[in-house]
CSV table of N, CA, C and O in Angstrom, one decimal:
chain,number,residue,atom,x,y,z
A,824,UNK,N,-7.3,17.9,5.0
A,824,UNK,CA,-6.3,17.2,5.3
A,824,UNK,C,-6.4,15.8,5.9
A,824,UNK,O,-7.1,15.7,6.6
A,825,UNK,N,-5.6,14.9,5.4
A,825,UNK,CA,-5.6,13.4,5.7
A,825,UNK,C,-4.3,13.1,6.2
A,825,UNK,O,-3.3,13.4,5.6
A,826,UNK,N,-4.3,12.5,7.4
A,826,UNK,CA,-3.0,12.0,7.8
A,826,UNK,C,-3.1,10.4,7.9
A,826,UNK,O,-4.1,10.0,8.3
A,827,UNK,N,-1.9,9.9,7.4
A,827,UNK,CA,-1.9,8.4,7.0
A,827,UNK,C,-0.6,8.0,7.9
A,827,UNK,O,0.5,8.5,7.8
A,828,UNK,N,-0.9,6.8,8.5
A,828,UNK,CA,0.1,6.4,9.3
A,828,UNK,C,0.3,4.8,9.0
A,828,UNK,O,-0.7,4.0,9.5
A,829,UNK,N,1.4,4.3,8.5
A,829,UNK,CA,1.7,2.9,8.1
A,829,UNK,C,2.1,2.1,9.5
A,829,UNK,O,3.2,2.9,10.0
A,830,UNK,N,2.0,1.0,9.4
A,830,UNK,CA,2.9,-0.2,10.3
A,830,UNK,C,2.7,-1.3,9.8
A,830,UNK,O,2.1,-1.6,8.8
A,831,UNK,N,3.7,-2.3,10.3
A,831,UNK,CA,3.6,-3.6,10.1
A,831,UNK,C,4.8,-4.2,9.3
A,831,UNK,O,5.0,-5.4,8.9
A,832,UNK,N,5.7,-3.3,9.1
A,832,UNK,CA,7.2,-3.5,8.2
A,832,UNK,C,7.9,-4.4,9.3
A,832,UNK,O,7.7,-4.3,10.4
A,833,UNK,N,9.0,-4.7,8.7
A,833,UNK,CA,10.0,-5.5,9.7
A,833,UNK,C,11.0,-6.3,8.7
A,833,UNK,O,11.0,-6.2,7.6
A,834,UNK,N,11.5,-7.1,9.4
A,834,UNK,CA,12.5,-8.0,8.9
A,834,UNK,C,12.0,-9.5,8.7
A,834,UNK,O,11.3,-10.0,9.7
A,835,UNK,N,12.0,-9.9,7.5
A,835,UNK,CA,11.3,-11.3,7.4
A,835,UNK,C,12.2,-12.2,6.3
A,835,UNK,O,12.9,-11.5,5.5
A,836,UNK,N,12.2,-13.5,6.4
A,836,UNK,CA,12.9,-14.2,5.5
A,836,UNK,C,12.2,-14.4,4.2
A,836,UNK,O,11.0,-14.4,4.1
A,837,UNK,N,13.1,-14.7,3.0
A,837,UNK,CA,12.4,-15.1,1.7
A,837,UNK,C,11.4,-16.1,1.9
A,837,UNK,O,11.6,-17.2,2.8
A,838,UNK,N,10.3,-15.8,1.3
A,838,UNK,CA,9.1,-16.8,1.4
A,838,UNK,C,8.1,-16.6,2.5
A,838,UNK,O,7.1,-17.2,2.4
A,839,UNK,N,8.5,-15.7,3.3
A,839,UNK,CA,7.7,-15.2,4.5
A,839,UNK,C,6.8,-14.5,3.9
A,839,UNK,O,6.3,-13.9,3.0
A,840,UNK,N,5.8,-13.9,5.0
A,840,UNK,CA,4.7,-13.0,4.9
A,840,UNK,C,4.8,-11.8,5.8
A,840,UNK,O,5.2,-12.1,6.9
A,841,UNK,N,4.3,-10.8,5.5
A,841,UNK,CA,4.1,-9.7,6.3
A,841,UNK,C,2.5,-9.0,5.8
A,841,UNK,O,2.2,-9.1,4.7
A,842,UNK,N,2.0,-8.2,7.0
A,842,UNK,CA,0.6,-7.6,6.7
A,842,UNK,C,1.1,-6.3,7.1
A,842,UNK,O,1.1,-5.7,8.3
A,843,UNK,N,0.8,-5.4,6.2
A,843,UNK,CA,1.0,-3.7,6.4
A,843,UNK,C,-0.3,-3.1,6.7
A,843,UNK,O,-1.3,-3.5,6.0
A,844,UNK,N,-0.2,-2.2,7.6
A,844,UNK,CA,-1.6,-1.4,7.7
A,844,UNK,C,-1.5,0.1,7.7
A,844,UNK,O,-0.3,0.5,7.6
A,845,UNK,N,-2.4,0.7,7.0
A,845,UNK,CA,-2.2,2.2,6.9
A,845,UNK,C,-3.6,2.7,7.5
A,845,UNK,O,-4.6,2.5,6.9
A,846,UNK,N,-3.5,3.3,8.7
A,846,UNK,CA,-4.6,4.1,9.3
A,846,UNK,C,-4.7,5.6,8.8
A,846,UNK,O,-3.8,6.2,8.9
A,847,UNK,N,-6.0,6.0,8.5
A,847,UNK,CA,-6.2,7.3,7.7
A,847,UNK,C,-7.0,8.0,8.9
A,847,UNK,O,-7.9,7.5,9.7
A,848,UNK,N,-6.7,9.3,9.0
A,848,UNK,CA,-7.6,10.3,9.9
A,848,UNK,C,-8.8,10.7,9.1
A,848,UNK,O,-8.6,10.7,7.8
A,849,UNK,N,-9.7,11.3,9.6
A,849,UNK,CA,-11.0,11.8,8.8
A,849,UNK,C,-12.1,10.9,8.8
A,849,UNK,O,-12.0,9.8,9.0
A,850,UNK,N,-13.1,11.6,8.6
A,850,UNK,CA,-14.4,10.9,8.4
A,850,UNK,C,-14.7,10.5,7.1
A,850,UNK,O,-15.9,9.9,6.9
A,851,UNK,N,-13.9,10.8,6.2
A,851,UNK,CA,-14.4,10.3,4.7
A,851,UNK,C,-13.5,9.5,4.1
A,851,UNK,O,-13.5,9.3,2.9
A,852,UNK,N,-13.1,8.6,4.9
A,852,UNK,CA,-12.1,7.6,4.3
A,852,UNK,C,-12.6,6.9,3.5
A,852,UNK,O,-12.1,6.2,2.3
A,853,UNK,N,-13.9,6.3,3.8
A,853,UNK,CA,-14.8,5.4,2.6
A,853,UNK,C,-15.0,6.0,1.3
A,853,UNK,O,-15.4,5.2,0.5
A,854,UNK,N,-14.9,7.3,1.3
A,854,UNK,CA,-15.0,7.7,-0.2
A,854,UNK,C,-13.7,7.9,-1.1
A,854,UNK,O,-13.7,8.2,-2.2
A,855,UNK,N,-12.6,7.5,-0.4
A,855,UNK,CA,-11.2,7.7,-1.1
A,855,UNK,C,-10.9,6.3,-1.7
A,855,UNK,O,-11.0,5.4,-1.2
A,856,UNK,N,-10.0,6.6,-2.9
A,856,UNK,CA,-9.5,5.4,-3.6
A,856,UNK,C,-7.9,5.5,-2.7
A,856,UNK,O,-7.5,6.5,-2.3
A,857,UNK,N,-7.5,4.3,-2.3
A,857,UNK,CA,-6.3,4.2,-1.8
A,857,UNK,C,-5.3,3.4,-2.5
A,857,UNK,O,-5.5,2.6,-3.3
A,858,UNK,N,-4.0,3.7,-2.4
A,858,UNK,CA,-2.8,2.9,-3.1
A,858,UNK,C,-1.7,2.5,-2.0
A,858,UNK,O,-1.6,3.3,-0.9
A,859,UNK,N,-1.1,1.7,-2.4
A,859,UNK,CA,0.2,1.2,-1.5
A,859,UNK,C,1.3,1.1,-2.7
A,859,UNK,O,1.2,0.8,-3.9
A,860,UNK,N,2.5,1.8,-2.2
A,860,UNK,CA,3.6,2.0,-3.0
A,860,UNK,C,4.9,1.5,-2.3
A,860,UNK,O,4.8,1.3,-1.2
A,861,UNK,N,6.0,1.6,-3.1
A,861,UNK,CA,7.1,1.2,-2.3
A,861,UNK,C,8.4,1.9,-3.3
A,861,UNK,O,8.3,2.1,-4.4
A,862,UNK,N,9.5,2.3,-2.4
A,862,UNK,CA,10.4,2.7,-3.2
A,862,UNK,C,11.9,2.0,-2.4
A,862,UNK,O,12.1,2.1,-1.1
A,863,UNK,N,12.7,1.6,-3.2
A,863,UNK,CA,13.9,0.8,-2.8
A,863,UNK,C,15.0,1.8,-3.1
A,863,UNK,O,14.9,2.6,-3.8
A,864,UNK,N,16.0,1.8,-2.3
A,864,UNK,CA,17.2,2.7,-2.6
A,864,UNK,C,17.8,2.8,-4.1
A,864,UNK,O,17.9,1.8,-4.4
A,865,UNK,N,17.9,4.0,-4.4
A,865,UNK,CA,18.1,4.4,-5.8
A,865,UNK,C,17.3,3.8,-6.9
A,865,UNK,O,17.6,4.1,-8.0
A,866,UNK,N,16.1,3.7,-6.5
A,866,UNK,CA,15.0,3.3,-7.7
A,866,UNK,C,13.9,4.3,-7.3
A,866,UNK,O,13.7,5.0,-6.3
A,867,UNK,N,13.2,4.4,-8.4
A,867,UNK,CA,11.9,5.2,-8.4
A,867,UNK,C,10.7,4.7,-7.6
A,867,UNK,O,10.6,3.4,-7.6
A,868,UNK,N,9.9,5.4,-7.0
A,868,UNK,CA,8.8,4.8,-6.5
A,868,UNK,C,7.7,4.1,-7.4
A,868,UNK,O,7.7,4.6,-8.5
A,869,UNK,N,7.4,3.0,-6.7
A,869,UNK,CA,6.7,2.0,-7.7
A,869,UNK,C,5.3,1.8,-7.2
A,869,UNK,O,5.2,1.6,-6.0
A,870,UNK,N,4.3,2.0,-7.9
A,870,UNK,CA,2.8,1.7,-7.5
A,870,UNK,C,2.8,0.3,-7.4
A,870,UNK,O,2.9,-0.5,-8.6
A,871,UNK,N,2.1,-0.3,-6.3
A,871,UNK,CA,1.9,-1.7,-6.3
A,871,UNK,C,0.3,-2.3,-6.4
A,871,UNK,O,0.2,-3.3,-7.0
A,872,UNK,N,-0.4,-1.6,-5.7
A,872,UNK,CA,-1.8,-1.9,-5.5
A,872,UNK,C,-2.6,-0.8,-5.3
A,872,UNK,O,-2.3,0.3,-4.7
A,873,UNK,N,-4.0,-0.9,-5.8
A,873,UNK,CA,-4.9,0.1,-5.6
A,873,UNK,C,-6.2,-0.4,-5.2
A,873,UNK,O,-6.6,-1.3,-5.9
A,874,UNK,N,-7.0,0.4,-4.3
A,874,UNK,CA,-8.3,0.0,-4.4
A,874,UNK,C,-9.4,1.0,-4.1
A,874,UNK,O,-8.9,2.1,-3.5
A,875,UNK,N,-10.3,1.0,-4.8
A,875,UNK,CA,-11.4,2.0,-4.8
A,875,UNK,C,-12.3,2.1,-3.7
A,875,UNK,O,-12.1,1.2,-2.8
A,876,UNK,N,-13.0,3.2,-3.8
A,876,UNK,CA,-14.1,3.3,-2.5
A,876,UNK,C,-14.8,2.1,-2.5
A,876,UNK,O,-15.3,1.6,-1.4
A,877,UNK,N,-15.1,1.5,-3.7
A,877,UNK,CA,-16.0,0.4,-3.7
A,877,UNK,C,-15.4,-0.9,-3.3
A,877,UNK,O,-16.2,-2.0,-3.5
A,878,UNK,N,-14.1,-1.1,-3.5
A,878,UNK,CA,-13.5,-2.2,-3.1
A,878,UNK,C,-12.7,-2.9,-4.2
A,878,UNK,O,-12.3,-3.9,-4.4
A,879,UNK,N,-12.9,-2.1,-5.6
A,879,UNK,CA,-12.5,-2.6,-6.8
A,879,UNK,C,-10.8,-2.6,-6.6
A,879,UNK,O,-10.3,-1.6,-6.0
A,880,UNK,N,-10.1,-3.8,-7.0
A,880,UNK,CA,-9.0,-3.7,-6.9
A,880,UNK,C,-7.8,-3.8,-8.1
A,880,UNK,O,-8.5,-4.1,-9.2
A,881,UNK,N,-6.6,-3.5,-8.1
A,881,UNK,CA,-5.7,-3.5,-9.3
A,881,UNK,C,-4.5,-3.7,-8.8
A,881,UNK,O,-4.2,-3.1,-7.8
A,882,UNK,N,-3.7,-4.3,-9.3
A,882,UNK,CA,-2.3,-4.7,-9.1
A,882,UNK,C,-1.2,-4.6,-10.0
A,882,UNK,O,-1.5,-4.7,-11.3
A,883,UNK,N,0.1,-4.1,-9.7
A,883,UNK,CA,1.1,-4.2,-10.6
A,883,UNK,C,1.4,-5.6,-10.8
A,883,UNK,O,1.3,-6.7,-10.0
A,884,UNK,N,2.1,-5.9,-12.0
A,884,UNK,CA,2.6,-7.2,-12.5
A,884,UNK,C,3.3,-7.8,-11.3
A,884,UNK,O,3.5,-9.0,-11.2
A,885,UNK,N,4.4,-7.1,-11.0
A,885,UNK,CA,5.4,-7.5,-10.1
A,885,UNK,C,5.0,-8.0,-8.9
A,885,UNK,O,5.7,-8.8,-8.1
A,886,UNK,N,3.5,-7.9,-8.3
A,886,UNK,CA,3.1,-8.4,-7.1
A,886,UNK,C,2.0,-9.1,-7.2
A,886,UNK,O,1.3,-9.7,-6.2
A,887,UNK,N,1.2,-9.3,-8.5
A,887,UNK,CA,-0.1,-9.8,-8.8
A,887,UNK,C,0.2,-11.2,-8.3
A,887,UNK,O,1.1,-11.9,-8.8
A,888,UNK,N,-0.8,-11.8,-7.5
A,888,UNK,CA,-0.9,-13.3,-7.1
A,888,UNK,C,-0.1,-13.4,-5.7
A,888,UNK,O,-0.4,-14.6,-5.0
A,889,UNK,N,0.7,-12.4,-5.5
A,889,UNK,CA,1.4,-12.4,-4.0
A,889,UNK,C,1.0,-11.5,-3.1
A,889,UNK,O,0.9,-11.9,-2.0
A,890,UNK,N,0.5,-10.3,-3.4
A,890,UNK,CA,0.1,-9.4,-2.6
A,890,UNK,C,-1.4,-9.0,-2.5
A,890,UNK,O,-2.0,-9.2,-3.8
A,891,UNK,N,-2.1,-8.7,-1.6
A,891,UNK,CA,-3.5,-8.5,-1.7
A,891,UNK,C,-3.7,-7.1,-0.8
A,891,UNK,O,-3.4,-7.0,0.4
A,892,UNK,N,-4.6,-6.3,-1.5
A,892,UNK,CA,-4.9,-5.0,-0.8
A,892,UNK,C,-6.5,-5.2,-0.4
A,892,UNK,O,-7.2,-5.8,-1.3
A,893,UNK,N,-6.5,-4.7,0.7
A,893,UNK,CA,-8.0,-4.7,1.3
A,893,UNK,C,-8.2,-3.4,2.1
A,893,UNK,O,-7.3,-2.7,2.4
A,894,UNK,N,-9.4,-3.1,2.5
A,894,UNK,CA,-9.7,-2.0,3.5
A,894,UNK,C,-10.6,-2.2,4.3
A,894,UNK,O,-11.6,-3.3,4.0
A,895,UNK,N,-10.8,-1.7,5.5
A,895,UNK,CA,-11.9,-1.7,6.5
A,895,UNK,C,-12.1,-0.4,6.7
A,895,UNK,O,-11.8,0.2,7.4
A,896,UNK,N,-13.5,0.1,6.1
A,896,UNK,CA,-13.8,1.4,6.1
A,896,UNK,C,-14.3,1.8,7.8
A,896,UNK,O,-14.2,3.0,8.2
A,897,UNK,N,-14.8,0.8,8.4
A,897,UNK,CA,-15.2,1.1,10.0
A,897,UNK,C,-13.9,1.4,10.8
A,897,UNK,O,-13.9,2.0,11.8
A,898,UNK,N,-12.7,1.0,10.4
A,898,UNK,CA,-11.5,1.3,11.0
A,898,UNK,C,-10.7,2.2,10.2
A,898,UNK,O,-9.6,2.4,10.7
A,899,UNK,N,-11.2,2.8,9.3
A,899,UNK,CA,-10.2,3.8,8.4
A,899,UNK,C,-9.0,3.2,8.1
A,899,UNK,O,-7.7,3.9,8.1
A,900,UNK,N,-8.9,1.9,7.6
A,900,UNK,CA,-7.7,1.4,7.5
A,900,UNK,C,-7.6,0.5,6.3
A,900,UNK,O,-8.5,-0.1,5.8
A,901,UNK,N,-6.6,0.7,5.6
A,901,UNK,CA,-6.3,-0.2,4.2
A,901,UNK,C,-5.2,-1.0,4.7
A,901,UNK,O,-4.0,-0.7,5.3
A,902,UNK,N,-5.1,-2.4,4.3
A,902,UNK,CA,-4.1,-3.4,4.5
A,902,UNK,C,-3.5,-3.7,3.3
A,902,UNK,O,-3.9,-3.5,2.1
A,903,UNK,N,-2.0,-4.4,3.4
A,903,UNK,CA,-1.5,-4.9,2.2
A,903,UNK,C,-0.8,-6.2,2.7
A,903,UNK,O,0.1,-6.4,3.5
A,904,UNK,N,-1.6,-7.2,2.3
A,904,UNK,CA,-1.0,-8.6,2.8
A,904,UNK,C,0.1,-8.9,1.7
A,904,UNK,O,-0.3,-9.0,0.6
A,905,UNK,N,1.3,-9.5,2.1
A,905,UNK,CA,2.3,-9.6,1.2
A,905,UNK,C,2.7,-11.1,1.6
A,905,UNK,O,3.1,-11.4,2.9
A,906,UNK,N,2.8,-11.9,0.6
A,906,UNK,CA,3.0,-13.3,0.7
A,906,UNK,C,4.3,-13.7,-0.4
A,906,UNK,O,4.6,-13.0,-1.3
A,907,UNK,N,5.0,-14.8,0.1
A,907,UNK,CA,6.0,-15.3,-0.8
A,907,UNK,C,6.9,-14.2,-1.1
A,907,UNK,O,7.3,-14.0,-2.2
A,908,UNK,N,7.5,-13.4,-0.1
A,908,UNK,CA,8.4,-12.4,-0.2
A,908,UNK,C,9.6,-12.6,-0.6
A,908,UNK,O,10.1,-14.0,-0.4
A,909,UNK,N,10.2,-11.8,-1.3
A,909,UNK,CA,11.5,-12.0,-2.2
A,909,UNK,C,12.5,-11.0,-1.6
A,909,UNK,O,12.0,-9.7,-1.2
A,910,UNK,N,13.8,-11.0,-1.8
A,910,UNK,CA,14.5,-10.0,-1.3
A,910,UNK,C,14.5,-8.7,-2.1
A,910,UNK,O,14.5,-7.8,-1.6
A,911,UNK,N,14.0,-8.9,-3.4
A,911,UNK,CA,13.8,-7.8,-4.4
A,911,UNK,C,12.4,-7.1,-3.9
A,911,UNK,O,12.2,-5.9,-4.2
A,912,UNK,N,11.8,-7.5,-2.8
A,912,UNK,CA,10.6,-6.6,-2.4
A,912,UNK,C,11.3,-5.7,-1.2
A,912,UNK,O,10.3,-4.8,-0.7
A,913,UNK,N,12.5,-5.8,-0.8
A,913,UNK,CA,13.1,-5.0,0.2
A,913,UNK,C,12.9,-3.5,-0.2
A,913,UNK,O,13.4,-3.1,-1.3
A,914,UNK,N,12.1,-2.6,0.5
A,914,UNK,CA,11.8,-1.2,0.3
A,914,UNK,C,11.3,-0.6,1.2
A,914,UNK,O,10.7,-1.2,2.3
A,915,UNK,N,11.0,0.6,1.2
A,915,UNK,CA,10.2,1.4,2.1
A,915,UNK,C,8.7,1.4,1.6
A,915,UNK,O,8.6,1.7,0.2
A,916,UNK,N,7.6,1.0,2.3
A,916,UNK,CA,6.4,1.1,1.7
A,916,UNK,C,5.6,2.1,2.2
A,916,UNK,O,5.5,2.3,3.6
A,917,UNK,N,4.8,2.6,1.4
A,917,UNK,CA,3.9,3.6,1.8
A,917,UNK,C,2.5,3.5,1.3
A,917,UNK,O,2.2,2.9,0.2
A,918,UNK,N,1.6,4.3,1.7
A,918,UNK,CA,0.1,4.2,1.5
A,918,UNK,C,-0.1,5.9,1.0
A,918,UNK,O,0.4,6.6,1.5
A,919,UNK,N,-1.1,6.0,0.3
A,919,UNK,CA,-1.4,7.3,-0.2
A,919,UNK,C,-2.9,7.2,-0.7
A,919,UNK,O,-3.6,6.1,-0.9
A,920,UNK,N,-3.5,8.6,-0.3
A,920,UNK,CA,-5.1,8.6,-0.9
A,920,UNK,C,-4.9,9.0,-2.5
A,920,UNK,O,-3.9,10.1,-2.8
A,921,UNK,N,-5.4,8.4,-3.2
A,921,UNK,CA,-5.3,8.7,-4.7
A,921,UNK,C,-6.3,9.5,-5.1
A,921,UNK,O,-7.4,9.7,-4.9
A,922,UNK,N,-5.9,10.5,-6.2
A,922,UNK,CA,-6.7,11.6,-6.6
A,922,UNK,C,-7.0,11.2,-8.2
A,922,UNK,O,-8.0,11.5,-8.6
A,923,UNK,N,-6.2,10.1,-8.7
A,923,UNK,CA,-6.6,9.6,-10.1
A,923,UNK,C,-6.3,8.1,-10.1
A,923,UNK,O,-5.3,7.7,-9.7
A,924,UNK,N,-7.3,7.5,-10.4
A,924,UNK,CA,-7.1,6.1,-10.4
A,924,UNK,C,-6.1,5.4,-11.6
A,924,UNK,O,-5.3,4.6,-11.2
A,925,UNK,N,-6.2,5.8,-12.7
A,925,UNK,CA,-5.3,5.3,-13.7
A,925,UNK,C,-3.8,6.1,-13.7
A,925,UNK,O,-3.0,4.8,-13.8
A,926,UNK,N,-3.6,7.0,-13.1
A,926,UNK,CA,-2.3,7.4,-13.0
A,926,UNK,C,-1.7,7.2,-11.6
A,926,UNK,O,-0.4,7.3,-11.4
A,927,UNK,N,-2.4,6.7,-10.8
A,927,UNK,CA,-2.1,6.4,-9.5
A,927,UNK,C,-1.4,7.5,-8.8
A,927,UNK,O,-0.6,7.5,-7.9
A,928,UNK,N,-1.9,8.8,-9.0
A,928,UNK,CA,-1.5,10.1,-8.4
A,928,UNK,C,-1.8,10.2,-6.9
A,928,UNK,O,-3.1,10.1,-6.8
A,929,UNK,N,-0.9,10.2,-6.0
A,929,UNK,CA,-1.3,10.5,-4.6
A,929,UNK,C,-1.5,11.7,-4.2
A,929,UNK,O,-0.6,12.6,-4.6
A,930,UNK,N,-2.2,12.1,-3.3
A,930,UNK,CA,-2.3,13.5,-2.7
A,930,UNK,C,-1.9,13.7,-1.2
A,930,UNK,O,-1.3,14.7,-0.8
A,931,UNK,N,-2.2,12.5,-0.6
A,931,UNK,CA,-1.7,12.4,0.8
A,931,UNK,C,-0.9,11.2,1.0
A,931,UNK,O,-1.2,10.2,0.4
A,932,UNK,N,0.2,11.3,1.9
A,932,UNK,CA,1.1,10.2,1.9
A,932,UNK,C,1.4,10.0,3.4
A,932,UNK,O,1.5,10.9,4.2
A,933,UNK,N,1.5,8.5,3.6
A,933,UNK,CA,2.2,8.3,5.1
A,933,UNK,C,3.6,8.4,4.9
A,933,UNK,O,4.2,8.7,3.8
A,934,UNK,N,4.5,8.2,6.2
A,934,UNK,CA,5.7,8.3,6.3
A,934,UNK,C,6.7,7.0,5.9
A,934,UNK,O,7.7,7.1,5.7
A,935,UNK,N,5.8,6.0,5.6
A,935,UNK,CA,6.3,4.7,5.2
A,935,UNK,C,6.8,3.9,6.5
A,935,UNK,O,7.1,4.2,7.5
A,936,UNK,N,6.9,2.6,5.9
A,936,UNK,CA,7.4,1.5,6.9
A,936,UNK,C,8.4,0.7,6.1
A,936,UNK,O,8.2,0.4,4.9
A,937,UNK,N,9.4,0.5,6.7
A,937,UNK,CA,10.5,-0.4,6.1
A,937,UNK,C,10.1,-1.9,6.1
A,937,UNK,O,9.8,-2.5,7.2
A,938,UNK,N,10.4,-2.5,5.0
A,938,UNK,CA,10.2,-4.0,4.7
A,938,UNK,C,11.5,-4.6,4.3
A,938,UNK,O,12.1,-3.8,3.1
A,939,UNK,N,12.1,-5.4,5.1
A,939,UNK,CA,13.5,-6.1,4.6
A,939,UNK,C,13.2,-7.6,4.7
A,939,UNK,O,12.7,-8.1,5.5
A,940,UNK,N,13.7,-8.0,3.3
A,940,UNK,CA,13.6,-9.3,3.2
A,940,UNK,C,14.8,-10.0,3.0
A,940,UNK,O,15.5,-9.7,1.9
A,941,UNK,N,15.2,-11.0,3.7
A,941,UNK,CA,16.5,-11.6,3.9
A,941,UNK,C,16.5,-12.7,3.0
A,941,UNK,O,15.5,-13.6,3.1
A,942,UNK,N,17.6,-13.2,2.3
A,942,UNK,CA,17.6,-14.2,1.5
A,942,UNK,C,18.3,-15.4,2.3
A,942,UNK,O,18.5,-15.5,3.4
């Protein structure tokens, strides 16, 4: 069992930046692929970014060039740096341990952190 706790969300103006953090419990964090997702009201959950245990990254087209995923295995933490935020980025952002890289299937999920971007 892995517990994930996200933080760093909040209210920001369009064009601004936020850095989300996701801290994982357990001693095998470095072996996990991790992903960031978001879900806006009335919409399906969207995969945003993923990072493998070795640091390989992949992004959805909607955030490529604006968001950066990174990890610090010593701190059991994965980050999502978000720049040039837009009102349409407003959503609940969650991290997950991935069991499948291609499908972005998550097995453990955090509770999420709200990001609101005002125009």
